[in-house]
Structure formats: structure tokens, C-alpha cells
Coordinates of C-alpha atoms in Angstrom, one line a residue:
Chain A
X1 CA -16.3 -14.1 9.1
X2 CA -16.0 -12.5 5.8
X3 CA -14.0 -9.3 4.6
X4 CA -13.7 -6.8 7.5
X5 CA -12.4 -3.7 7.4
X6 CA -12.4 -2.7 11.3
X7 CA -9.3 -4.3 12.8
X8 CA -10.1 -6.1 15.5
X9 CA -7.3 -4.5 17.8
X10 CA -10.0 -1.4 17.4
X11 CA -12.4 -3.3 18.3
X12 CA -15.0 -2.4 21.6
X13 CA -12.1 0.5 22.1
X14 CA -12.9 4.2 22.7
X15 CA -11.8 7.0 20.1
X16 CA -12.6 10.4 19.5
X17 CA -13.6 11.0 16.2
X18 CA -10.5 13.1 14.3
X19 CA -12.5 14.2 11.3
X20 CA -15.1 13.2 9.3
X21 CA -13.8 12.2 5.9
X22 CA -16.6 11.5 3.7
X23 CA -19.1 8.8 2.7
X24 CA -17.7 5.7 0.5
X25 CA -19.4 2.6 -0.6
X26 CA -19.7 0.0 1.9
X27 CA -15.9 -1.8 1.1
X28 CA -17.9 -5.1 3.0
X29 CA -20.4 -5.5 0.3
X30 CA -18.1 -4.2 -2.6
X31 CA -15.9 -7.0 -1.8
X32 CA -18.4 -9.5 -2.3
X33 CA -19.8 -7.9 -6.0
X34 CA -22.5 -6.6 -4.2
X35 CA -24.4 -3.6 -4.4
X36 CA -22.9 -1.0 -1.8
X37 CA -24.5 1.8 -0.3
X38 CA -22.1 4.8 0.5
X39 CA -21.1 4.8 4.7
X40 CA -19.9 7.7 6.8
X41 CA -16.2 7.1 6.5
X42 CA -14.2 8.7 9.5
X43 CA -10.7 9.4 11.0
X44 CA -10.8 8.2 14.7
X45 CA -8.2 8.7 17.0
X46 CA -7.1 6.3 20.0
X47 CA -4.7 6.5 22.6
X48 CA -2.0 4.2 23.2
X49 CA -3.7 3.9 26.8
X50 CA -7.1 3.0 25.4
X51 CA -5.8 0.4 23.1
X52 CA -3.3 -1.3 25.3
X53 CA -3.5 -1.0 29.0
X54 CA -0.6 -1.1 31.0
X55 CA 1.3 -3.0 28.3
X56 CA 1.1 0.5 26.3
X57 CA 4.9 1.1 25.0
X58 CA 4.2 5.4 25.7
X59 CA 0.4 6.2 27.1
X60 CA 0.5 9.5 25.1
X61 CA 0.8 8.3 21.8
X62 CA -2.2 7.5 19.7
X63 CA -3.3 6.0 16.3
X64 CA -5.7 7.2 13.8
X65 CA -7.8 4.8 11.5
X66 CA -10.2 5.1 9.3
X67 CA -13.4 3.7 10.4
X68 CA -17.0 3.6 8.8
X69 CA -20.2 4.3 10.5
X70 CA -21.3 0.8 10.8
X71 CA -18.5 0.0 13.6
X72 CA -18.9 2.9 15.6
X73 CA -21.0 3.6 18.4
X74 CA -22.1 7.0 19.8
X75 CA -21.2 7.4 23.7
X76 CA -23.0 10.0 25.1
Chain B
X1 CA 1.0 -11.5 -30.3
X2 CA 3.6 -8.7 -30.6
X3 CA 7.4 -8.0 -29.1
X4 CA 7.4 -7.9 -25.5
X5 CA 8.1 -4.3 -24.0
X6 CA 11.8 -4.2 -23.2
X7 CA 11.7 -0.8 -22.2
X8 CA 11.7 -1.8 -18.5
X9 CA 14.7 -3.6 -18.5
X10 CA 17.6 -0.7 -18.1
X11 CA 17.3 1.0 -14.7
X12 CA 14.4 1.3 -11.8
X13 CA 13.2 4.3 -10.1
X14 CA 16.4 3.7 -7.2
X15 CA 18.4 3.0 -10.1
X16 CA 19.3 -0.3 -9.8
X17 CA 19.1 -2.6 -12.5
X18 CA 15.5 -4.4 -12.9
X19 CA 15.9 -8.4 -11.6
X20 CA 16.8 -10.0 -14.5
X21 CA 13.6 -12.2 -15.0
X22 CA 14.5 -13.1 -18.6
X23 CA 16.6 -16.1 -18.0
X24 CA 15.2 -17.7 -14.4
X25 CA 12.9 -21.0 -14.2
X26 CA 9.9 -20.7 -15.2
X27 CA 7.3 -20.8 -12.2
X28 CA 4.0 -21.5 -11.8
X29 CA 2.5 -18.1 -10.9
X30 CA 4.4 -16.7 -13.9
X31 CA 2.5 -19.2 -16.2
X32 CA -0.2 -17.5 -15.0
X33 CA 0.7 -14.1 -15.2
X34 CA 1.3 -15.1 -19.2
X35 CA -1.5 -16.8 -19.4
X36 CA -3.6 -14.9 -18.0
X37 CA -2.5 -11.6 -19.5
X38 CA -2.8 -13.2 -23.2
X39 CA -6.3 -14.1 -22.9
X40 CA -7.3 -10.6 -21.7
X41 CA -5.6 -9.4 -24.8
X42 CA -7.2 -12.2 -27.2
X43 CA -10.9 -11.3 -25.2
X44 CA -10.5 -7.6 -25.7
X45 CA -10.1 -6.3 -22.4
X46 CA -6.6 -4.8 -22.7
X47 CA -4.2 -4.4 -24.8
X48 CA 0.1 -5.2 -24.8
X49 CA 0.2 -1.3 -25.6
X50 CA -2.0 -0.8 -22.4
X51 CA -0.3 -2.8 -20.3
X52 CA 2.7 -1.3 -21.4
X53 CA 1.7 2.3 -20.6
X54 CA 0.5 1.2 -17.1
X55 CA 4.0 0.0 -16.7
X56 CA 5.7 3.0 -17.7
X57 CA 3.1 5.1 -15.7
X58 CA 4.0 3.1 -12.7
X59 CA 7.8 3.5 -13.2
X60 CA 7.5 7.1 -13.7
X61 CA 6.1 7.4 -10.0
X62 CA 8.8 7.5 -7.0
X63 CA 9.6 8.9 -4.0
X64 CA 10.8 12.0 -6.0
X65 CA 7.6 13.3 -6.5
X66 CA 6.7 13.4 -2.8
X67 CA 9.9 14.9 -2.1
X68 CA 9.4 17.8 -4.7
X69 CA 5.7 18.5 -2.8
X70 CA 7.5 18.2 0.8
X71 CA 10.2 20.8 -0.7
X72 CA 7.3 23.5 -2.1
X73 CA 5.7 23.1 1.0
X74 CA 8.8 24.5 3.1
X75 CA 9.3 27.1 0.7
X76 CA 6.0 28.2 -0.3
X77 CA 3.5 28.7 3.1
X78 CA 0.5 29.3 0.8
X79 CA 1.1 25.6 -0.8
X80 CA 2.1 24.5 2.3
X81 CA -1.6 25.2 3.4
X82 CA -3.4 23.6 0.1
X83 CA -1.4 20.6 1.2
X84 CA -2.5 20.1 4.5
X85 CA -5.9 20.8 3.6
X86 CA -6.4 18.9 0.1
X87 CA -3.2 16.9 -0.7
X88 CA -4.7 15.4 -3.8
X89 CA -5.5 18.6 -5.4
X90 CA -1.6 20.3 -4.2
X91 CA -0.2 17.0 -5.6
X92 CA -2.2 17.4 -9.0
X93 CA -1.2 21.3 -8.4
X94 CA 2.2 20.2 -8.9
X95 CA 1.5 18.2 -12.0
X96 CA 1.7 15.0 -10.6
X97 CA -1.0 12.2 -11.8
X98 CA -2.1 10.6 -8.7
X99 CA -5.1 8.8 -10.8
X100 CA -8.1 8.5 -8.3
X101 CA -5.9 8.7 -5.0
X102 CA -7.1 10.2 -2.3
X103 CA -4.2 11.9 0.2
X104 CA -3.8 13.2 3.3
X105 CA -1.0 14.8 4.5
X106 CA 0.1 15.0 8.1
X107 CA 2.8 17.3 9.2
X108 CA 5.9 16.6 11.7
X109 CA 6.3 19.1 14.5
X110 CA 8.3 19.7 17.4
X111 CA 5.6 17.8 19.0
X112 CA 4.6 15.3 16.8
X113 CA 5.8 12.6 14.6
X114 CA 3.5 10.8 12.3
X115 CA 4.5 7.0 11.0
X116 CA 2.1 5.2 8.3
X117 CA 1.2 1.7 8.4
X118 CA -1.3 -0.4 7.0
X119 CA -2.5 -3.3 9.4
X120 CA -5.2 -5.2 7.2
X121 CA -3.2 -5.2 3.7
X122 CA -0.4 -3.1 2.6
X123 CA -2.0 0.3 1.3
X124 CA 0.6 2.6 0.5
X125 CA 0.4 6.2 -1.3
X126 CA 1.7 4.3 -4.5
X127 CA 0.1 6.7 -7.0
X128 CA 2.5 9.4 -5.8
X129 CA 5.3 7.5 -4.5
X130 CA 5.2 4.4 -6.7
X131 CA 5.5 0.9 -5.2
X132 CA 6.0 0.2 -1.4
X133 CA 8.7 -1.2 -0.1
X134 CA 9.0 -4.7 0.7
X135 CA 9.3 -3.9 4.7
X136 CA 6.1 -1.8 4.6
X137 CA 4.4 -5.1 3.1
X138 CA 6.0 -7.0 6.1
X139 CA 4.3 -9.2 8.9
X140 CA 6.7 -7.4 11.3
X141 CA 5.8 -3.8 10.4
X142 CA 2.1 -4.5 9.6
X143 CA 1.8 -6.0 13.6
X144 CA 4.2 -4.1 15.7
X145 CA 4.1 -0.3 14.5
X146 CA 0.4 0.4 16.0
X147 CA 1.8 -1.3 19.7
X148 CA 5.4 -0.5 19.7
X149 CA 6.0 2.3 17.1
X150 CA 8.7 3.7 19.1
X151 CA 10.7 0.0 18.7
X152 CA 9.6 0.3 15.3
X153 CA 11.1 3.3 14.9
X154 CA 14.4 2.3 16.7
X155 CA 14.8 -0.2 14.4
X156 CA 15.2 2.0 11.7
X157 CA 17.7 4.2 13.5
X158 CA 15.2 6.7 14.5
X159 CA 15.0 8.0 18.6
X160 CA 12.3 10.0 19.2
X161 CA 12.5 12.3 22.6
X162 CA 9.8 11.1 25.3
X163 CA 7.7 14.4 24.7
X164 CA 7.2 14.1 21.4
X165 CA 3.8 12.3 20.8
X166 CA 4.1 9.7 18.3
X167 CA 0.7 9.5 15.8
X168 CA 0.3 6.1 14.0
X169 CA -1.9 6.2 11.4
X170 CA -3.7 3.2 10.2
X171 CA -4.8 3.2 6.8
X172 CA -7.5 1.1 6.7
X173 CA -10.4 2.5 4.2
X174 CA -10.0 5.2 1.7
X175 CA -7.5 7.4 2.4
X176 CA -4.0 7.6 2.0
X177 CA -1.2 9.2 3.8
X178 CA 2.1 10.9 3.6
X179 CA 3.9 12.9 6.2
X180 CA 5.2 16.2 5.5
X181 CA 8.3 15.9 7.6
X182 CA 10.0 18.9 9.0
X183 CA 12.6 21.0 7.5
X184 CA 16.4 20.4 8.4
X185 CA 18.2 23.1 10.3
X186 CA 20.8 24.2 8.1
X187 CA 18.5 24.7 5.1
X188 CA 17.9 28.4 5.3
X189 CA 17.9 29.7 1.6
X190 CA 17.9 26.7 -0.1
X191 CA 16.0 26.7 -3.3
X192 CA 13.6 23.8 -3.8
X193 CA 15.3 21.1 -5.9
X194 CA 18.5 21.2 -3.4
X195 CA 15.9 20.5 -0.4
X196 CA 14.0 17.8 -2.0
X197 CA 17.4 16.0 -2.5
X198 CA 17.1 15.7 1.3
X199 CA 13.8 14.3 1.3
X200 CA 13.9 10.6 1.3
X201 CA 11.0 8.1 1.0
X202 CA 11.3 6.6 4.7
X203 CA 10.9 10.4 6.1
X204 CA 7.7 10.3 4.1
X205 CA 6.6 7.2 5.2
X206 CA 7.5 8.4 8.9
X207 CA 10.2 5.6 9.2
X208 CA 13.1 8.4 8.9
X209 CA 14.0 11.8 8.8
X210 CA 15.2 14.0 6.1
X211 CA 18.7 13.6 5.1
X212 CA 20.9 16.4 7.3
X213 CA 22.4 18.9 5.2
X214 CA 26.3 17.8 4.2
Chain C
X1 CA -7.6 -1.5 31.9
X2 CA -7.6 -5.1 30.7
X3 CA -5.1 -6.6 27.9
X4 CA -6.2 -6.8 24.4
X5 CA -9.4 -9.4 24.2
X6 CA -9.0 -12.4 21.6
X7 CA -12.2 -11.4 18.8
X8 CA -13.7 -15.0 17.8
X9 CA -13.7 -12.8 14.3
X10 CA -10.3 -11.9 13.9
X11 CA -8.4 -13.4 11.1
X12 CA -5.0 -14.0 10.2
X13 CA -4.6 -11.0 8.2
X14 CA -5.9 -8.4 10.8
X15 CA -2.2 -8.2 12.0
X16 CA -2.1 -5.0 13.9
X17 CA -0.6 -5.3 17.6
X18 CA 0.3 -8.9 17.3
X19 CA 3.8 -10.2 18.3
X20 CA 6.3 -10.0 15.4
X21 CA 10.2 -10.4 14.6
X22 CA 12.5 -7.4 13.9
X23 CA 11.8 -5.1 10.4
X24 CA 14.5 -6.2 8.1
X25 CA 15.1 -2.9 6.0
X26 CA 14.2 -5.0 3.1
X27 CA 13.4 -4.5 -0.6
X28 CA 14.1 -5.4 -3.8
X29 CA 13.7 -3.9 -7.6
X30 CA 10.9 -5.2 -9.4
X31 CA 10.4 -7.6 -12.2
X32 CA 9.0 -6.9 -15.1
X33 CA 6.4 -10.1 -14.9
X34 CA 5.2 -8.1 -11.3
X35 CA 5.3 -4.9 -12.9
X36 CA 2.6 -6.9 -15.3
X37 CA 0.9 -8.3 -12.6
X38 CA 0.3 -4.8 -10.8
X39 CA -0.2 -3.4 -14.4
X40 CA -3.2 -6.2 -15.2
X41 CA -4.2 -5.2 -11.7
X42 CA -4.8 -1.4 -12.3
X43 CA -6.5 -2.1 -15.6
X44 CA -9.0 -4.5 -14.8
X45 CA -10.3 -2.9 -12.2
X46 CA -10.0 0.4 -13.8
X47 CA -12.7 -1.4 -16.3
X48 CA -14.7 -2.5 -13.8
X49 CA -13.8 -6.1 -13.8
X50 CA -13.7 -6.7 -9.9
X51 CA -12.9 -4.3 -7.3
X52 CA -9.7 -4.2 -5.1
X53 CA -11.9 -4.7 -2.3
X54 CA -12.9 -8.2 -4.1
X55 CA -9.0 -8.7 -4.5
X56 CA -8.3 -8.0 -0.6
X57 CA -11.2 -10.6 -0.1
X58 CA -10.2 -13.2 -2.3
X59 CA -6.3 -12.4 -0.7
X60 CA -7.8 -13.1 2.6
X61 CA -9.5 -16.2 2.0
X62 CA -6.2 -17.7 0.7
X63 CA -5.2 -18.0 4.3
X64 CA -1.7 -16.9 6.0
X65 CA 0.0 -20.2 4.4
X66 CA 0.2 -18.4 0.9
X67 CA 0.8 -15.1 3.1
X68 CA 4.0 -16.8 4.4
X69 CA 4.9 -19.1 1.3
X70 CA 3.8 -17.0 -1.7
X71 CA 5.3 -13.9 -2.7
X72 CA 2.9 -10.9 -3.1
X73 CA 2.5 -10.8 -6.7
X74 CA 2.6 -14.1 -6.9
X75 CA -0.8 -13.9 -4.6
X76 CA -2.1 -10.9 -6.3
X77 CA -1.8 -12.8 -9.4
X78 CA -3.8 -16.0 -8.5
X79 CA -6.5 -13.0 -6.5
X80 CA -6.7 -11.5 -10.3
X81 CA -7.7 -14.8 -11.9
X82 CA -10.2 -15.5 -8.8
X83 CA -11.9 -12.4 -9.1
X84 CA -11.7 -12.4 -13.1
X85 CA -13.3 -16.2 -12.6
X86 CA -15.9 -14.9 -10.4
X87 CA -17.4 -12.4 -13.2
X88 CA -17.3 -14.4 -15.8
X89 CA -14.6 -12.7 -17.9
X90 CA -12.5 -15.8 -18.3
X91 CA -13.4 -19.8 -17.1
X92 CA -11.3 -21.9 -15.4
X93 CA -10.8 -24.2 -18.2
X94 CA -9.2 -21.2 -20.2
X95 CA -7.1 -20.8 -17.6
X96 CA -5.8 -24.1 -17.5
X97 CA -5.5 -24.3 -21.4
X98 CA -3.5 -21.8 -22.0
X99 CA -1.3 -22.1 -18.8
X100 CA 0.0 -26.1 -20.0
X101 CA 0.4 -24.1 -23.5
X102 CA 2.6 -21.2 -21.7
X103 CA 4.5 -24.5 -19.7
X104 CA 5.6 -26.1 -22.6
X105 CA 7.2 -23.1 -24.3
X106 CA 10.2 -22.7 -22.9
X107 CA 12.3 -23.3 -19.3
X108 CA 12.2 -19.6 -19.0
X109 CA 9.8 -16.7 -18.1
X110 CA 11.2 -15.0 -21.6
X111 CA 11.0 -18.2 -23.3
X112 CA 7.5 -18.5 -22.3
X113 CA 6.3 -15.6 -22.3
X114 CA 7.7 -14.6 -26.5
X115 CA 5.9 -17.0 -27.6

């Protein structure tokens, strides 16, 4: 529901974060008028593997995205 | 309310002539746009000289300006460096106004070539390289270049060797992107304006290469 | 390694990975009435009037019909007057008004729009 800003093919997948890139307000709340606190904005790199399985077109390639704090999970 | 702003009519940025928008049907959305624009005029919140200075600061943003930054950066390694690090501040550097944009830039190698999309919307370094193209806004592009950038990439004539790694970037938040691509062979002495004739707005984008030195 | 899980939250805008037709090396130059619309764009939220996140939102909730049946200013433009609804700088009724006023000027976009 509502404005998202994580896409969902990014979704439950495992990155490494790239660097961080600042704090931003919350684009979720700013699209609703609301008032929105800054978020830990970072690049986060995936694999081609990670994101698509066997159905990857080259393993080795990766995308970056920009992701904020609130969809990311530490895995330790 | 006064004379419409003709300026805009003689040649774009790619210079082609503008659409001819003067003598077509009316349509709906257009109403609106009139509409709507007039009242914000009437209710203070713009002005037609406004408007028309956004326009002309729009127009005045293409694809050359990135190539002039790509060119420095081959030519100067100093700049190069500010670019890679802060490419707001080198684009500013360079005289360019960006307005609030925030840039990365991501270098081509021997072993890496970076491609831009935007999967969500359509963001797009517009404050340096003006408007996007209307494959970059496209259902095809948006969906296939973070699965298949390599098809992608074929599509627009470009085949990338196996080992290099291909790095999608997905701009999806703040930031936007352009990739410094790498210099031609056949370039060596070249002063800056001849190189950033080679740079084109696809090899920016990551879509292309440079053009290859006649 | 499984295949790409369907999210109950994903919309029709959140294109990335989905199955899609070839790239058609398309463009085109633009017209002055969607150089307005991305001018009008710029300057109202420059001012404050909405935020291009409350554009992308209201963009959304138009739904992939006008994604596939409007052209993109012709979206942005009706996203503008949502958002411009939604904060009270113009009413609907305004709206309306003044758009059967811009109809009746003329057949075309510079007929209408010299009025």
C-alpha cells in the first residue's frame, strides 16, 4: 500500500552496503504532506546471483540502489 | 494576460524544430495545462516571465554540458578526481547550474561498465543533461535493464565482453547518476572541445559509448 | 536460490525485472505546452506547493491505465493539479471554470491558450 520507495524486486534480498550517502527526509511521509524525519539514505550493492537465481542473465553483474534505513536489516 | 513566449519555437537542444503545437486539436490535458497555469498567474504564485525563464533554463541544459565535464575529466586528472568524489560541486566547478541536484558520477573501466536506470519513475540527471529521453521513461527500459542489462544493452548496439562486469544502478532516492565513460583510443592530444564532440548522451547514460574518432 | 517471490505490496509502477517488449530508440522534441507543464512543475514545488514525492504518489495512484494511455506530461499535468488541490492553492471548481472557459476559445492549443 501507499508510496514505496524500496522496489520490491529488492525486496528480502541480500546487499552489501556500497556507501553511505547521507540522511534525507523520509520520501514515504513527504509524499503524503506529512512531516518527515531525515533517514539514513544508502548505496547498496546486489549481485545479479542474489537477485535472480539461476535465471540471472551474467551472475557477476550487480546493481546498486539507493535504499533508506527503514528497509534494511543488519545481518550479522 | 500578456503575449505568449515564442522564443521556444525555432530549434531544440538536438536541433530539430520544436513540435509544432500551435495549430493541433486542442486536448483535454492541454486545457488544463492553460487553465491551470492562468490561475497560478491570476493567484500570485508565478508569473508568465517565470515560467518563461524556467523554460529557457530548461532549454539551456543538454547533453553538452555532461559532455564538456566527461571531456575535463580526461584531460585534467585533478578534476577528474573532484568528479568522482563530489560531481555536484565539479559540475558547478564548470559553471554549470545544476539547481539542487545531487550527482554521482561513476566511471567506465576496462572492467566495468555502468548503465542508469530508474525502476520506480523516471529520474534522470535532467539538471545537467536536460530532459530524458523518451526510451529512458519507457516500460521496456524501466523493467528489463536491472535483469537483462546486457539484452538491454544489445539492443542499443552495444556488446559488452563476458569479463567485464556490468553495474546497474537504480536510482531510486536522492541521488542522481552519470557515467564518466572512457576515453577513445585515438584521442591522444586532443584538446577538450574536439573530445567532448565525441561524447554523446547515451554514453552518459551507459546505453552507448563515445563516438570513435573519424 | 529461488525465483523472484510475487510481494502482495508491489504495484504496477515498481517495474524493475518484469517481462517487457524490445527498447524502441525512441524520442521526440518537446512541445512548448510540456515545456510549461515541467516549467509549472519546477516552480511550484520550488515554492513549496507540494513535493515531487507528492507528485510520484499522486502519479502512482492514477494506476498503469493512464501509465499506458496518457502521455507523461499529460499525467504530470493532472499530478500538478491533484497535489495543488490537495493544499489548497486552487479548488476544483476553479479548475473546472476556467478549463470550459480555455475550451471554448478556440479549436487550437494557440487559439486557446492567447486568449
Amino acid at each position: 500500500m501507499g508510496h514505496v520507495r524500496a522496489p520490491a524486486y529488492l525486496r528480502g534480498r541480500i546487499g552489501t552496503i556500497e556507501r553511505p550517502l547521507g540522511a534525507f527526509p523520509d520520501p514515504e511521509r513527504l509524499a503524503y504532506g506529512q512531516p518527515a524525519p531525515a533517514r539514513a539514505l544508502y548505496c547498496v550493492r546486489f549481485t545479479m546471483a542474489e537477485l535472480w537465481g539461476d535465471s540471472a542473465e551474467s551472475p557477476s553483474d550487480t546493481v546498486d540502489a539507493e535504499l533508506y534505513d527503514t528497509w534494511l536489516e543488519r545481518l550479522d | 494576460m500578456p503575449h505568449d513566449h515564442h522564443d521556444h519555437d525555432h530549434l531544440s537542444p538536438s536541433d530539430h524544430p520544436y513540435r509544432s503545437d500551435d495549430d493541433v486539436p486542442l486536448t483535454y490535458w492541454q486545457q488544463m495545462e492553460i487553465a491551470l497555469r492562468e490561475l497560478l498567474i491570476e493567484k500570485g504564485v508565478t508569473t508568465p516571465e517565470e515560467i518563461a525563464r524556467q523554460i529557457d533554463a530548461m532549454d539551456a541544459r543538454s547533453p553538452a554540458n555532461g559532455a564538456a565535464l566527461v571531456a575535463r575529466a580526461w584531460t585534467d586528472p585533478a578534476f577528474k578526481e573532484r568528479l568522482l568524489q563530489d560531481a555536484s560541486a565539479a559540475s558547478r566547478d564548470m559553471g554549470f547550474d545544476i539547481g539542487p541536484l545531487r550527482l554521482i558520477a561513476v566511471e567506465n573501466t576496462a572492467q566495468v561498465h555502468n548503465v542508469i536506470v530508474c525502476t520506480l519513475c523516471s529520474c534522470y540527471p535532467r539538471n545537467l543533461l536536460g530532459l530524458p529521453p523518451d526510451w529512458y521513461k519507457s516500460r521496456a527500459y524501466r523493467s528489463r535493464t536491472v535483469k537483462e542489462p546486457r539484452k538491454v544493452l544489445f539492443e542499443f548496439g552495444l556488446t559488452l565482453p563476458d569479463e567485464t562486469t556490468v553495474r546497474v544502478h537504480d536510482s531510486t532516492a536522492d541521488m542522481r547518476y552519470i557515467v564518466l565513460p572512457a576515453r577513445p583510443k585515438g584521442t591522444d592530444g586532443w584538446d577538450r572541445d574536439r573530445l567532448a564532440e565525441l561524447v554523446t548522451r547515451d554514453s552518459m547514460v551507459g546505453t552507448g559509448l563515445p563516438s570513435t574518432p573519424a | 536460490m529461488t525465483n523472484t517471490p510475487s510481494f502482495y505490496g508491489r504495484r504496477w509502477h515498481d517495474m524493475g525485472g518484469s517481462k517487457a517488449g524490445p527498447i524502441l530508440d525512441e524520442t521526440h522534441d518537446f512541445a512548448l505546452w510540456e515545456k510549461r507543464v515541467d516549467a509549472l512543475m519546477v516552480l511550484c514545488s520550488g515554492k513549496g506547493h507540494f513535493t515531487v514525492d507528492g507528485l510520484r504518489r499522486a502519479l502512482e495512484d492514477m494506476g498503469e491505465a493512464a501509465y499506458e494511455e496518457m502521455s507523461y506530461y499529460e499525467r504530470w499535468i493532472a499530478t500538478i493539479s491533484q497535489n495543488l488541490i490537495e493544499a489548497g492553492v486552487i479548488t476544483q471548481s476553479e479548475l473546472a471554470d476556467r478549463m470550459a472557459q480555455v475550451a471554448v476559445r478556440g479549436d487550437t492549443y494557440g487559439e486557446a491558450s492567447r486568449a
